[in-house]
mmCIF file of C-alpha atoms in Angstrom:
data_model
loop_
_atom_site.group_PDB
_atom_site.id
_atom_site.type_symbol
_atom_site.label_atom_id
_atom_site.label_comp_id
_atom_site.label_asym_id
_atom_site.label_seq_id
_atom_site.Cartn_x
_atom_site.Cartn_y
_atom_site.Cartn_z
ATOM 1 C CA MET A 1 4.817 34.040 -53.717
ATOM 2 C CA THR A 2 8.673 33.066 -52.606
ATOM 3 C CA THR A 3 10.746 36.703 -52.529
ATOM 4 C CA VAL A 4 14.397 36.639 -53.339
ATOM 5 C CA GLU A 5 14.952 37.713 -50.073
ATOM 6 C CA GLU A 6 14.237 34.051 -48.813
ATOM 7 C CA ARG A 7 17.044 32.236 -51.015
ATOM 8 C CA PRO A 8 19.790 32.594 -48.985
ATOM 9 C CA GLY A 9 17.914 30.694 -46.649
ATOM 10 C CA ILE A 10 17.219 27.496 -48.590
ATOM 11 C CA ALA A 11 20.809 27.770 -50.175
ATOM 12 C CA GLY A 12 22.184 28.138 -46.207
ATOM 13 C CA ALA A 13 19.483 25.422 -45.493
ATOM 14 C CA ARG A 14 21.047 23.012 -48.467
ATOM 15 C CA HIS A 15 24.654 23.719 -47.446
ATOM 16 C CA ALA A 16 24.310 22.610 -43.939
ATOM 17 C CA LEU A 17 22.109 19.562 -44.981
ATOM 18 C CA LEU A 18 25.428 18.188 -47.924
ATOM 19 C CA ARG A 19 27.781 19.658 -44.859
ATOM 20 C CA GLY A 20 25.877 16.830 -42.538
ATOM 21 C CA ASN A 21 25.848 14.119 -45.033
ATOM 22 C CA ALA A 22 29.660 14.850 -45.494
ATOM 23 C CA ALA A 23 30.336 14.541 -41.964
ATOM 24 C CA ARG A 24 28.199 11.137 -41.572
ATOM 25 C CA MET A 25 29.691 9.786 -44.695
ATOM 26 C CA GLU A 26 33.141 10.691 -42.419
ATOM 27 C CA ASN A 27 31.662 8.383 -39.537
ATOM 28 C CA GLN A 28 31.304 11.789 -37.438
ATOM 29 C CA PRO A 29 27.578 11.267 -36.218
ATOM 30 C CA LEU A 30 27.717 13.971 -33.454
ATOM 31 C CA GLU A 31 29.046 16.888 -36.102
ATOM 32 C CA ALA A 32 26.437 15.303 -38.797
ATOM 33 C CA VAL A 33 23.231 15.699 -36.190
ATOM 34 C CA ARG A 34 24.267 19.743 -35.769
ATOM 35 C CA ALA A 35 24.379 20.250 -39.223
ATOM 36 C CA TYR A 36 21.608 18.844 -39.857
ATOM 37 C CA ARG A 37 19.521 20.435 -37.053
ATOM 38 C CA GLU A 38 20.555 23.665 -38.149
ATOM 39 C CA ALA A 39 19.011 22.252 -41.877
ATOM 40 C CA VAL A 40 16.241 21.670 -40.102
ATOM 41 C CA GLU A 41 15.902 25.631 -38.454
ATOM 42 C CA LEU A 42 17.090 26.910 -41.710
ATOM 43 C CA ALA A 43 14.303 25.343 -44.357
ATOM 44 C CA ASP A 44 11.612 27.539 -44.937
ATOM 45 C CA ALA A 45 7.816 26.494 -45.250
ATOM 46 C CA SER A 46 7.842 26.055 -49.193
ATOM 47 C CA ALA A 47 7.838 22.854 -50.801
ATOM 48 C CA GLU A 48 11.755 23.247 -51.827
ATOM 49 C CA GLY A 49 12.471 23.688 -47.909
ATOM 50 C CA THR A 50 9.848 20.965 -46.481
ATOM 51 C CA ALA A 51 11.964 18.824 -48.516
ATOM 52 C CA VAL A 52 15.418 19.407 -46.897
ATOM 53 C CA ARG A 53 13.512 19.245 -43.335
ATOM 54 C CA ALA A 54 12.275 15.992 -44.467
ATOM 55 C CA ASP A 55 15.803 14.799 -45.080
ATOM 56 C CA ALA A 56 17.715 16.847 -42.880
ATOM 57 C CA LEU A 57 15.750 15.134 -40.272
ATOM 58 C CA ARG A 58 16.208 11.790 -41.487
ATOM 59 C CA GLY A 59 20.242 12.074 -41.511
ATOM 60 C CA VAL A 60 19.420 12.939 -37.773
ATOM 61 C CA GLY A 61 17.989 9.720 -37.525
ATOM 62 C CA ILE A 62 20.569 7.681 -39.127
ATOM 63 C CA ALA A 63 23.160 9.411 -37.118
ATOM 64 C CA LEU A 64 22.188 9.108 -33.739
ATOM 65 C CA LEU A 65 20.737 4.896 -34.941
ATOM 66 C CA SER A 66 24.900 4.809 -35.083
ATOM 67 C CA LEU A 67 24.900 5.901 -31.393
ATOM 68 C CA ALA A 68 22.202 3.912 -30.820
ATOM 69 C CA ASP A 69 20.555 6.650 -29.489
ATOM 70 C CA TRP A 70 17.332 4.723 -30.858
ATOM 71 C CA GLU A 71 14.848 7.411 -28.598
ATOM 72 C CA GLU A 72 16.032 10.539 -30.080
ATOM 73 C CA ALA A 73 16.572 8.615 -33.109
ATOM 74 C CA ALA A 74 13.090 7.177 -33.394
ATOM 75 C CA SER A 75 11.494 10.935 -32.680
ATOM 76 C CA ALA A 76 13.740 11.893 -35.838
ATOM 77 C CA TYR A 77 12.351 9.766 -38.050
ATOM 78 C CA ARG A 78 8.103 10.297 -36.656
ATOM 79 C CA GLU A 79 9.006 14.178 -37.703
ATOM 80 C CA SER A 80 10.721 12.991 -41.343
ATOM 81 C CA ARG A 81 7.567 10.999 -42.407
ATOM 82 C CA GLU A 82 5.588 14.071 -41.081
ATOM 83 C CA ALA A 83 7.444 16.298 -43.216
ATOM 84 C CA ALA A 84 7.070 13.915 -46.515
ATOM 85 C CA ARG A 85 3.574 13.560 -45.634
ATOM 86 C CA GLU A 86 2.589 17.190 -45.802
ATOM 87 C CA LEU A 87 4.827 16.652 -49.406
ATOM 88 C CA GLN A 88 2.796 13.207 -49.940
ATOM 89 C CA ASP A 89 6.101 12.078 -50.955
ATOM 90 C CA GLU A 90 5.794 7.955 -51.655
ATOM 91 C CA ARG A 91 9.561 7.748 -51.595
ATOM 92 C CA ARG A 92 10.768 10.155 -48.777
ATOM 93 C CA LEU A 93 8.035 8.559 -46.704
ATOM 94 C CA GLY A 94 8.904 5.110 -47.493
ATOM 95 C CA LEU A 95 12.568 5.892 -46.583
ATOM 96 C CA ALA A 96 11.371 7.189 -42.828
ATOM 97 C CA GLU A 97 9.172 4.095 -42.178
ATOM 98 C CA THR A 98 12.322 2.283 -43.481
ATOM 99 C CA GLY A 99 14.051 3.958 -40.581
ATOM 100 C CA LEU A 100 11.622 3.764 -37.819
ATOM 101 C CA ALA A 101 11.731 0.397 -38.681
ATOM 102 C CA ALA A 102 15.701 -0.278 -38.194
ATOM 103 C CA THR A 103 14.952 1.635 -35.139
ATOM 104 C CA ALA A 104 12.299 -0.601 -33.651
ATOM 105 C CA PHE A 105 15.090 -3.986 -35.027
ATOM 106 C CA GLN A 106 17.700 -2.437 -32.651
ATOM 107 C CA ARG A 107 16.248 -1.712 -29.508
ATOM 108 C CA GLY A 108 14.362 -5.112 -29.483
ATOM 109 C CA ASP A 109 11.038 -4.320 -31.220
ATOM 110 C CA TRP A 110 10.881 -6.546 -33.845
ATOM 111 C CA ARG A 111 7.220 -6.996 -34.385
ATOM 112 C CA GLY A 112 7.605 -2.868 -34.396
ATOM 113 C CA ALA A 113 9.777 -3.689 -37.043
ATOM 114 C CA GLU A 114 8.231 -5.801 -39.203
ATOM 115 C CA ILE A 115 4.889 -3.378 -39.344
ATOM 116 C CA HIS A 116 6.909 -0.144 -40.239
ATOM 117 C CA TYR A 117 8.931 -2.329 -42.765
ATOM 118 C CA GLU A 118 5.352 -3.216 -44.850
ATOM 119 C CA ALA A 119 4.594 0.292 -44.345
ATOM 120 C CA ALA A 120 7.999 1.039 -46.285
ATOM 121 C CA ARG A 121 7.527 -1.349 -48.869
ATOM 122 C CA SER A 122 3.746 0.155 -49.411
ATOM 123 C CA HIS A 123 5.282 3.338 -50.709
ATOM 124 C CA ALA A 124 8.218 1.746 -52.325
ATOM 125 C CA GLU A 125 5.929 0.620 -54.593
ATOM 126 C CA ALA A 126 3.797 3.729 -54.801
ATOM 127 C CA ALA A 127 6.769 5.592 -55.863
ATOM 128 C CA GLY A 128 7.636 2.568 -57.803
ATOM 129 C CA ASP A 129 11.763 2.839 -56.154
ATOM 130 C CA PRO A 130 13.697 -0.822 -57.301
ATOM 131 C CA GLN A 131 16.167 0.710 -55.160
ATOM 132 C CA LEU A 132 14.474 1.277 -51.882
ATOM 133 C CA LEU A 133 12.828 -1.616 -52.209
ATOM 134 C CA ALA A 134 15.953 -4.003 -52.327
ATOM 135 C CA GLN A 135 16.893 -2.151 -49.293
ATOM 136 C CA ILE A 136 13.634 -3.223 -47.245
ATOM 137 C CA ASP A 137 14.346 -7.133 -48.986
ATOM 138 C CA ASN A 138 17.533 -6.877 -47.609
ATOM 139 C CA ASN A 139 16.075 -5.506 -43.936
ATOM 140 C CA GLU A 140 13.179 -7.722 -43.657
ATOM 141 C CA GLY A 141 15.516 -10.429 -44.412
ATOM 142 C CA THR A 142 17.650 -9.413 -41.252
ATOM 143 C CA LEU A 143 14.735 -9.550 -39.532
ATOM 144 C CA HIS A 144 13.759 -13.201 -41.112
ATOM 145 C CA ALA A 145 17.367 -14.286 -40.064
ATOM 146 C CA ALA A 146 17.233 -12.399 -36.229
ATOM 147 C CA ARG A 147 14.161 -14.659 -35.853
ATOM 148 C CA GLY A 148 15.740 -18.032 -37.015
ATOM 149 C CA ASP A 149 13.598 -18.235 -39.749
ATOM 150 C CA SER A 150 17.097 -18.890 -42.368
ATOM 151 C CA ALA A 151 14.959 -20.160 -45.986
ATOM 152 C CA ARG A 152 12.888 -16.944 -45.207
ATOM 153 C CA ALA A 153 15.916 -14.816 -45.293
ATOM 154 C CA GLU A 154 17.861 -16.419 -47.791
ATOM 155 C CA LEU A 155 14.471 -15.697 -50.247
ATOM 156 C CA CYS A 156 14.785 -12.374 -48.850
ATOM 157 C CA PHE A 157 17.993 -11.516 -50.052
ATOM 158 C CA ARG A 158 18.204 -12.990 -52.482
ATOM 159 C CA ARG A 159 15.895 -11.289 -53.779
ATOM 160 C CA ALA A 160 17.101 -8.083 -52.892
ATOM 161 C CA LEU A 161 20.783 -9.167 -54.884
ATOM 162 C CA ALA A 162 18.667 -9.290 -57.873
ATOM 163 C CA ARG A 163 17.389 -5.712 -57.722
ATOM 164 C CA PHE A 164 21.019 -4.970 -57.005
ATOM 165 C CA GLU A 165 21.950 -6.670 -59.684
ATOM 166 C CA ASP A 166 19.801 -4.195 -61.941
ATOM 167 C CA MET A 167 21.459 -1.286 -60.951
ATOM 168 C CA ARG A 168 24.751 -2.436 -61.421
ATOM 169 C CA GLU A 169 27.186 -1.346 -58.408
ATOM 170 C CA HIS A 170 25.441 -0.383 -55.194
ATOM 171 C CA PRO A 171 26.416 0.662 -51.751
ATOM 172 C CA ASP A 172 23.716 -2.077 -50.155
ATOM 173 C CA ALA A 173 24.938 -4.692 -52.396
ATOM 174 C CA ALA A 174 27.985 -5.318 -49.570
ATOM 175 C CA ARG A 175 25.019 -6.021 -46.705
ATOM 176 C CA ALA A 176 22.764 -8.038 -48.748
ATOM 177 C CA TRP A 177 26.154 -10.508 -49.459
ATOM 178 C CA ASN A 178 27.087 -10.620 -46.380
ATOM 179 C CA ASN A 179 23.080 -11.553 -44.807
ATOM 180 C CA LEU A 180 23.170 -14.079 -47.492
ATOM 181 C CA GLY A 181 26.502 -15.619 -46.332
ATOM 182 C CA LEU A 182 24.627 -15.399 -42.348
ATOM 183 C CA ALA A 183 21.439 -17.280 -43.751
ATOM 184 C CA LEU A 184 23.777 -19.758 -45.753
ATOM 185 C CA THR A 185 25.409 -20.228 -42.259
ATOM 186 C CA ALA A 186 22.570 -20.996 -40.138
ATOM 187 C CA GLN A 187 21.654 -23.833 -42.713
ATOM 188 C CA ALA A 188 25.125 -25.214 -42.441
ATOM 189 C CA ARG A 189 26.052 -24.523 -46.041
ATOM 190 C CA TRP A 190 29.329 -23.452 -45.556
ATOM 191 C CA VAL A 191 31.257 -22.771 -49.063
ATOM 192 C CA GLU A 192 28.398 -21.110 -50.265
ATOM 193 C CA ALA A 193 28.634 -18.881 -46.816
ATOM 194 C CA VAL A 194 31.827 -18.087 -47.310
ATOM 195 C CA GLU A 195 31.639 -17.673 -51.225
ATOM 196 C CA ALA A 196 28.705 -15.078 -50.399
ATOM 197 C CA TYR A 197 30.882 -13.212 -47.567
ATOM 198 C CA THR A 198 33.869 -12.908 -50.057
ATOM 199 C CA ALA A 199 31.249 -10.959 -52.571
ATOM 200 C CA ALA A 200 30.069 -9.015 -49.591
ATOM 201 C CA GLN A 201 34.350 -7.990 -48.140
ATOM 202 C CA GLY A 202 34.841 -7.489 -52.007
ATOM 203 C CA HIS A 203 31.833 -4.705 -52.477
ATOM 204 C CA CYS A 204 33.574 -2.901 -49.490
ATOM 205 C CA ASP A 205 36.840 -2.958 -50.738
ATOM 206 C CA ARG A 206 35.701 -1.688 -53.775
ATOM 207 C CA GLU A 207 33.692 0.854 -52.659
ATOM 208 C CA GLY A 208 35.668 1.960 -49.177
ATOM 209 C CA GLN A 209 33.025 0.566 -46.762
ATOM 210 C CA VAL A 210 35.606 0.070 -43.774
ATOM 211 C CA GLU A 211 32.672 0.462 -41.178
ATOM 212 C CA PHE A 212 30.646 -2.636 -42.662
ATOM 213 C CA SER A 213 33.747 -4.454 -43.392
ATOM 214 C CA ALA A 214 33.991 -5.297 -39.535
ATOM 215 C CA GLN A 215 30.470 -6.692 -39.721
ATOM 216 C CA VAL A 216 31.561 -9.209 -42.263
ATOM 217 C CA LEU A 217 34.564 -10.144 -40.121
ATOM 218 C CA ILE A 218 31.815 -11.066 -37.519
ATOM 219 C CA ASN A 219 30.251 -13.099 -39.226
ATOM 220 C CA ARG A 220 32.735 -14.708 -40.693
ATOM 221 C CA ALA A 221 34.390 -15.463 -37.833
ATOM 222 C CA ARG A 222 30.995 -16.819 -36.316
ATOM 223 C CA LEU A 223 31.093 -19.169 -39.435
ATOM 224 C CA GLU A 224 34.276 -20.177 -38.389
ATOM 225 C CA LEU A 225 33.915 -20.631 -34.874
ATOM 226 C CA ASP A 226 29.928 -22.673 -36.462
ATOM 227 C CA ARG A 227 32.411 -25.241 -38.094
ATOM 228 C CA GLY A 228 34.404 -26.032 -35.623
ATOM 229 C CA ARG A 229 37.883 -23.604 -36.433
ATOM 230 C CA PRO A 230 38.403 -21.698 -33.267
ATOM 231 C CA ALA A 231 41.798 -20.402 -33.856
ATOM 232 C CA GLU A 232 40.638 -19.127 -37.391
ATOM 233 C CA GLY A 233 37.471 -17.924 -35.183
ATOM 234 C CA HIS A 234 39.576 -15.786 -32.682
ATOM 235 C CA SER A 235 41.765 -14.480 -35.634
ATOM 236 C CA LEU A 236 38.595 -12.914 -37.369
ATOM 237 C CA ALA A 237 36.983 -12.244 -34.284
ATOM 238 C CA GLU A 238 40.152 -10.163 -33.141
ATOM 239 C CA ALA A 239 40.450 -8.002 -36.294
ATOM 240 C CA ALA A 240 36.710 -6.930 -36.455
ATOM 241 C CA TRP A 241 36.851 -5.678 -32.592
ATOM 242 C CA SER A 242 40.104 -3.678 -33.177
ATOM 243 C CA LEU A 243 38.351 -2.356 -36.128
ATOM 244 C CA ALA A 244 34.956 -1.450 -34.231
ATOM 245 C CA GLU A 245 36.969 0.078 -31.347
ATOM 246 C CA ARG A 246 38.876 2.311 -34.352
ATOM 247 C CA LEU A 247 35.473 3.431 -35.549
ATOM 248 C CA ASP A 248 33.590 3.414 -31.665
ATOM 249 C CA ASP A 249 30.789 1.304 -33.131
ATOM 250 C CA GLY A 250 29.861 -0.510 -29.371
ATOM 251 C CA PRO A 251 27.696 -2.887 -30.911
ATOM 252 C CA VAL A 252 29.662 -4.416 -33.531
ATOM 253 C CA ALA A 253 32.528 -4.594 -31.039
ATOM 254 C CA ALA A 254 30.264 -6.093 -28.605
ATOM 255 C CA GLY A 255 29.510 -8.788 -31.249
ATOM 256 C CA ALA A 256 33.307 -9.155 -32.173
ATOM 257 C CA LEU A 257 33.533 -9.309 -27.932
ATOM 258 C CA CYS A 258 30.945 -12.340 -27.795
ATOM 259 C CA LEU A 259 33.266 -14.021 -30.250
ATOM 260 C CA LEU A 260 35.967 -14.365 -28.843
ATOM 261 C CA GLY A 261 34.743 -15.324 -25.393
ATOM 262 C CA ALA A 262 32.953 -18.278 -27.744
ATOM 263 C CA ALA A 263 36.775 -19.027 -29.395
ATOM 264 C CA ALA A 264 38.117 -19.016 -26.119
ATOM 265 C CA ARG A 265 35.552 -21.238 -24.526
ATOM 266 C CA ALA A 266 36.307 -23.867 -27.869
ATOM 267 C CA ARG A 267 39.667 -24.092 -26.644
ATOM 268 C CA GLY A 268 39.233 -25.077 -23.231
ATOM 269 C CA ASP A 269 40.388 -21.494 -21.953
ATOM 270 C CA ALA A 270 37.845 -20.650 -19.329
ATOM 271 C CA VAL A 271 39.491 -17.970 -18.029
ATOM 272 C CA GLY A 272 40.243 -15.696 -21.359
ATOM 273 C CA ALA A 273 36.240 -16.645 -22.196
ATOM 274 C CA THR A 274 35.011 -14.879 -19.099
ATOM 275 C CA TYR A 275 37.103 -12.247 -19.517
ATOM 276 C CA TRP A 276 35.888 -11.925 -23.010
ATOM 277 C CA PHE A 277 32.257 -12.592 -21.916
ATOM 278 C CA ARG A 278 32.291 -9.922 -19.571
ATOM 279 C CA ARG A 279 33.439 -7.292 -21.481
ATOM 280 C CA SER A 280 30.705 -8.039 -24.281
ATOM 281 C CA LEU A 281 28.407 -7.454 -21.616
ATOM 282 C CA ALA A 282 29.224 -4.386 -21.005
ATOM 283 C CA ARG A 283 28.619 -2.893 -24.440
ATOM 284 C CA SER A 284 25.505 -4.718 -24.859
ATOM 285 C CA ASP A 285 23.336 -4.774 -22.179
ATOM 286 C CA ARG A 286 20.667 -2.667 -20.895
ATOM 287 C CA GLY A 287 19.248 -2.343 -24.569
ATOM 288 C CA ARG A 288 22.279 -0.945 -26.614
ATOM 289 C CA ALA A 289 22.700 -4.317 -28.717
ATOM 290 C CA PRO A 290 19.967 -6.905 -27.164
ATOM 291 C CA LEU A 291 20.286 -9.709 -29.289
ATOM 292 C CA ILE A 292 24.315 -10.273 -28.871
ATOM 293 C CA GLU A 293 23.183 -9.794 -25.259
ATOM 294 C CA ALA A 294 21.251 -12.670 -25.748
ATOM 295 C CA GLU A 295 24.274 -14.463 -27.419
ATOM 296 C CA THR A 296 26.206 -13.481 -24.924
ATOM 297 C CA TRP A 297 24.708 -15.647 -21.876
ATOM 298 C CA GLU A 298 24.178 -18.188 -24.006
ATOM 299 C CA GLN A 299 27.251 -18.857 -24.233
ATOM 300 C CA ILE A 300 28.134 -18.153 -21.051
ATOM 301 C CA GLY A 301 26.142 -20.633 -19.516
ATOM 302 C CA GLN A 302 27.592 -22.954 -22.287
ATOM 303 C CA LEU A 303 30.573 -22.311 -20.741
ATOM 304 C CA TYR A 304 29.217 -23.429 -16.836
ATOM 305 C CA PHE A 305 27.832 -26.662 -18.746
ATOM 306 C CA ASP A 306 31.522 -27.138 -19.866
ATOM 307 C CA ARG A 307 32.760 -26.722 -16.719
ATOM 308 C CA GLY A 308 30.433 -28.924 -15.089
ATOM 309 C CA GLU A 309 27.885 -26.608 -13.567
ATOM 310 C CA THR A 310 24.884 -28.227 -14.999
ATOM 311 C CA GLU A 311 22.488 -25.998 -12.643
ATOM 312 C CA ARG A 312 23.966 -22.979 -13.020
ATOM 313 C CA ALA A 313 23.963 -23.712 -16.596
ATOM 314 C CA VAL A 314 20.247 -24.172 -17.247
ATOM 315 C CA SER A 315 19.959 -21.090 -15.163
ATOM 316 C CA THR A 316 21.693 -18.958 -17.169
ATOM 317 C CA TRP A 317 20.073 -20.707 -20.877
ATOM 318 C CA GLN A 318 16.655 -19.859 -19.104
ATOM 319 C CA TYR A 319 17.877 -16.063 -18.896
ATOM 320 C CA ALA A 320 19.153 -15.983 -22.472
ATOM 321 C CA ARG A 321 15.593 -17.825 -23.759
ATOM 322 C CA HIS A 322 14.088 -15.143 -21.781
ATOM 323 C CA LEU A 323 15.899 -12.540 -23.855
ATOM 324 C CA TYR A 324 15.629 -14.050 -27.140
ATOM 325 C CA ARG A 325 11.854 -14.639 -26.211
ATOM 326 C CA THR A 326 11.290 -10.926 -25.905
ATOM 327 C CA LEU A 327 13.006 -10.726 -29.049
ATOM 328 C CA GLY A 328 10.573 -12.646 -30.641
ATOM 329 C CA ALA A 329 13.447 -14.668 -31.910
ATOM 330 C CA VAL A 330 11.163 -18.040 -31.544
ATOM 331 C CA THR A 331 14.192 -20.818 -33.267
ATOM 332 C CA GLN A 332 16.397 -19.550 -30.530
ATOM 333 C CA VAL A 333 14.033 -19.814 -27.842
ATOM 334 C CA ASP A 334 12.882 -23.222 -29.140
ATOM 335 C CA ARG A 335 16.744 -24.370 -29.515
ATOM 336 C CA LEU A 336 17.333 -23.402 -25.914
ATOM 337 C CA LEU A 337 13.972 -25.215 -24.042
ATOM 338 C CA ASP A 338 15.007 -28.812 -26.069
ATOM 339 C CA ARG A 339 18.673 -27.952 -24.374
ATOM 340 C CA ILE A 340 17.096 -27.322 -20.595
ATOM 341 C CA GLU A 341 14.745 -30.243 -21.131
ATOM 342 C CA ARG A 342 17.722 -32.685 -22.258
ATOM 343 C CA HIS A 343 20.205 -31.191 -19.065
ATOM 344 C CA SER A 344 17.377 -30.775 -16.288
ATOM 345 C CA SER A 345 14.723 -33.342 -15.547
ATOM 346 C CA SER A 346 13.006 -30.584 -14.147
ATOM 347 C CA ALA A 347 14.418 -27.294 -15.114
ATOM 348 C CA PRO A 348 12.303 -24.150 -13.284
ATOM 349 C CA PRO A 349 10.417 -21.537 -14.795
ATOM 350 C CA ALA A 350 12.571 -18.358 -16.209
ATOM 351 C CA ALA A 351 12.995 -16.578 -13.154
ATOM 352 C CA SER A 352 14.498 -13.882 -12.227
ATOM 353 C CA PRO A 353 18.259 -13.419 -14.225
ATOM 354 C CA LEU A 354 21.636 -14.420 -12.608
ATOM 355 C CA ARG A 355 23.996 -12.382 -11.255
ATOM 356 C CA ARG A 356 25.225 -9.493 -13.926
ATOM 357 C CA ASP A 357 28.804 -11.024 -13.140
ATOM 358 C CA GLY A 358 29.856 -12.699 -16.389
ATOM 359 C CA ALA A 359 30.754 -16.396 -16.071
ATOM 360 C CA ALA A 360 32.346 -15.964 -12.291
#
């Protein structure tokens, strides 16, 4: 039987959990981790304490994921999953699996992400949780988009938006609209993509999602570059970079820097492009933002090609293709193979990477 003396411990654990949530919402991940770990230490072995422990450990995972600490984030999510299993709580199990999937995706293990999303969906369906199902639809769409399957991604995003519409305003609706814009951009459906990004930005503005606004700006910049408007692309990428730097968001900053380089390249500014690409690699290499790293090397290859250095361009594209293949990005792998074969009568195998000095 729970004694009266034990309740202050639970009260302290819940208070620490709330402090962790507040710190995370204020973009203070280290402070959030400290508060969440305090909650874990204070939580007792009761069902209530186990629930607090599961939620606090998941909070640790979310905070560490924002810091690109993949190993520790995955460890926290696994511990949260174990606590949820003790409770036989399907919703908390689904949330833990979703966190593990997001971590796997960020570190480049896309097959692992797919497996975790399948498990998350099973738990969410068992819990009858439409909000979690919408989140999973949205995240799975992101995975399909990264692999280059824009049609399948679009279906996932529209399914997520339909669920969010039933719930009226929801914080994750901005993410779903943004991701739908990505899928439409990949299909060169410019007008629809702009409408999707505008809807995403509207949700960000109404709900104060400053951090996610930077990602929307990056994707709008990519759209403008794709349709041949480098000046507009530069302006949007610069705004995204400034915001990401202020928020200390390394992966988003890396993406913005890559697009600033692409905009400079499109304007014929090889020196400026080199500068921005080097800065992007400094933020994205060593597994910190693997998809951005691959995209940056692809852009560097195009810069070499623009300068008439075809052999060096082919070698760089092969390295970028190797990075994409490691991620399971089939469409990008096939696209680069076509490009390599067009510009090299006997393209050598993707051997060692180029020297890592950018496009000097």
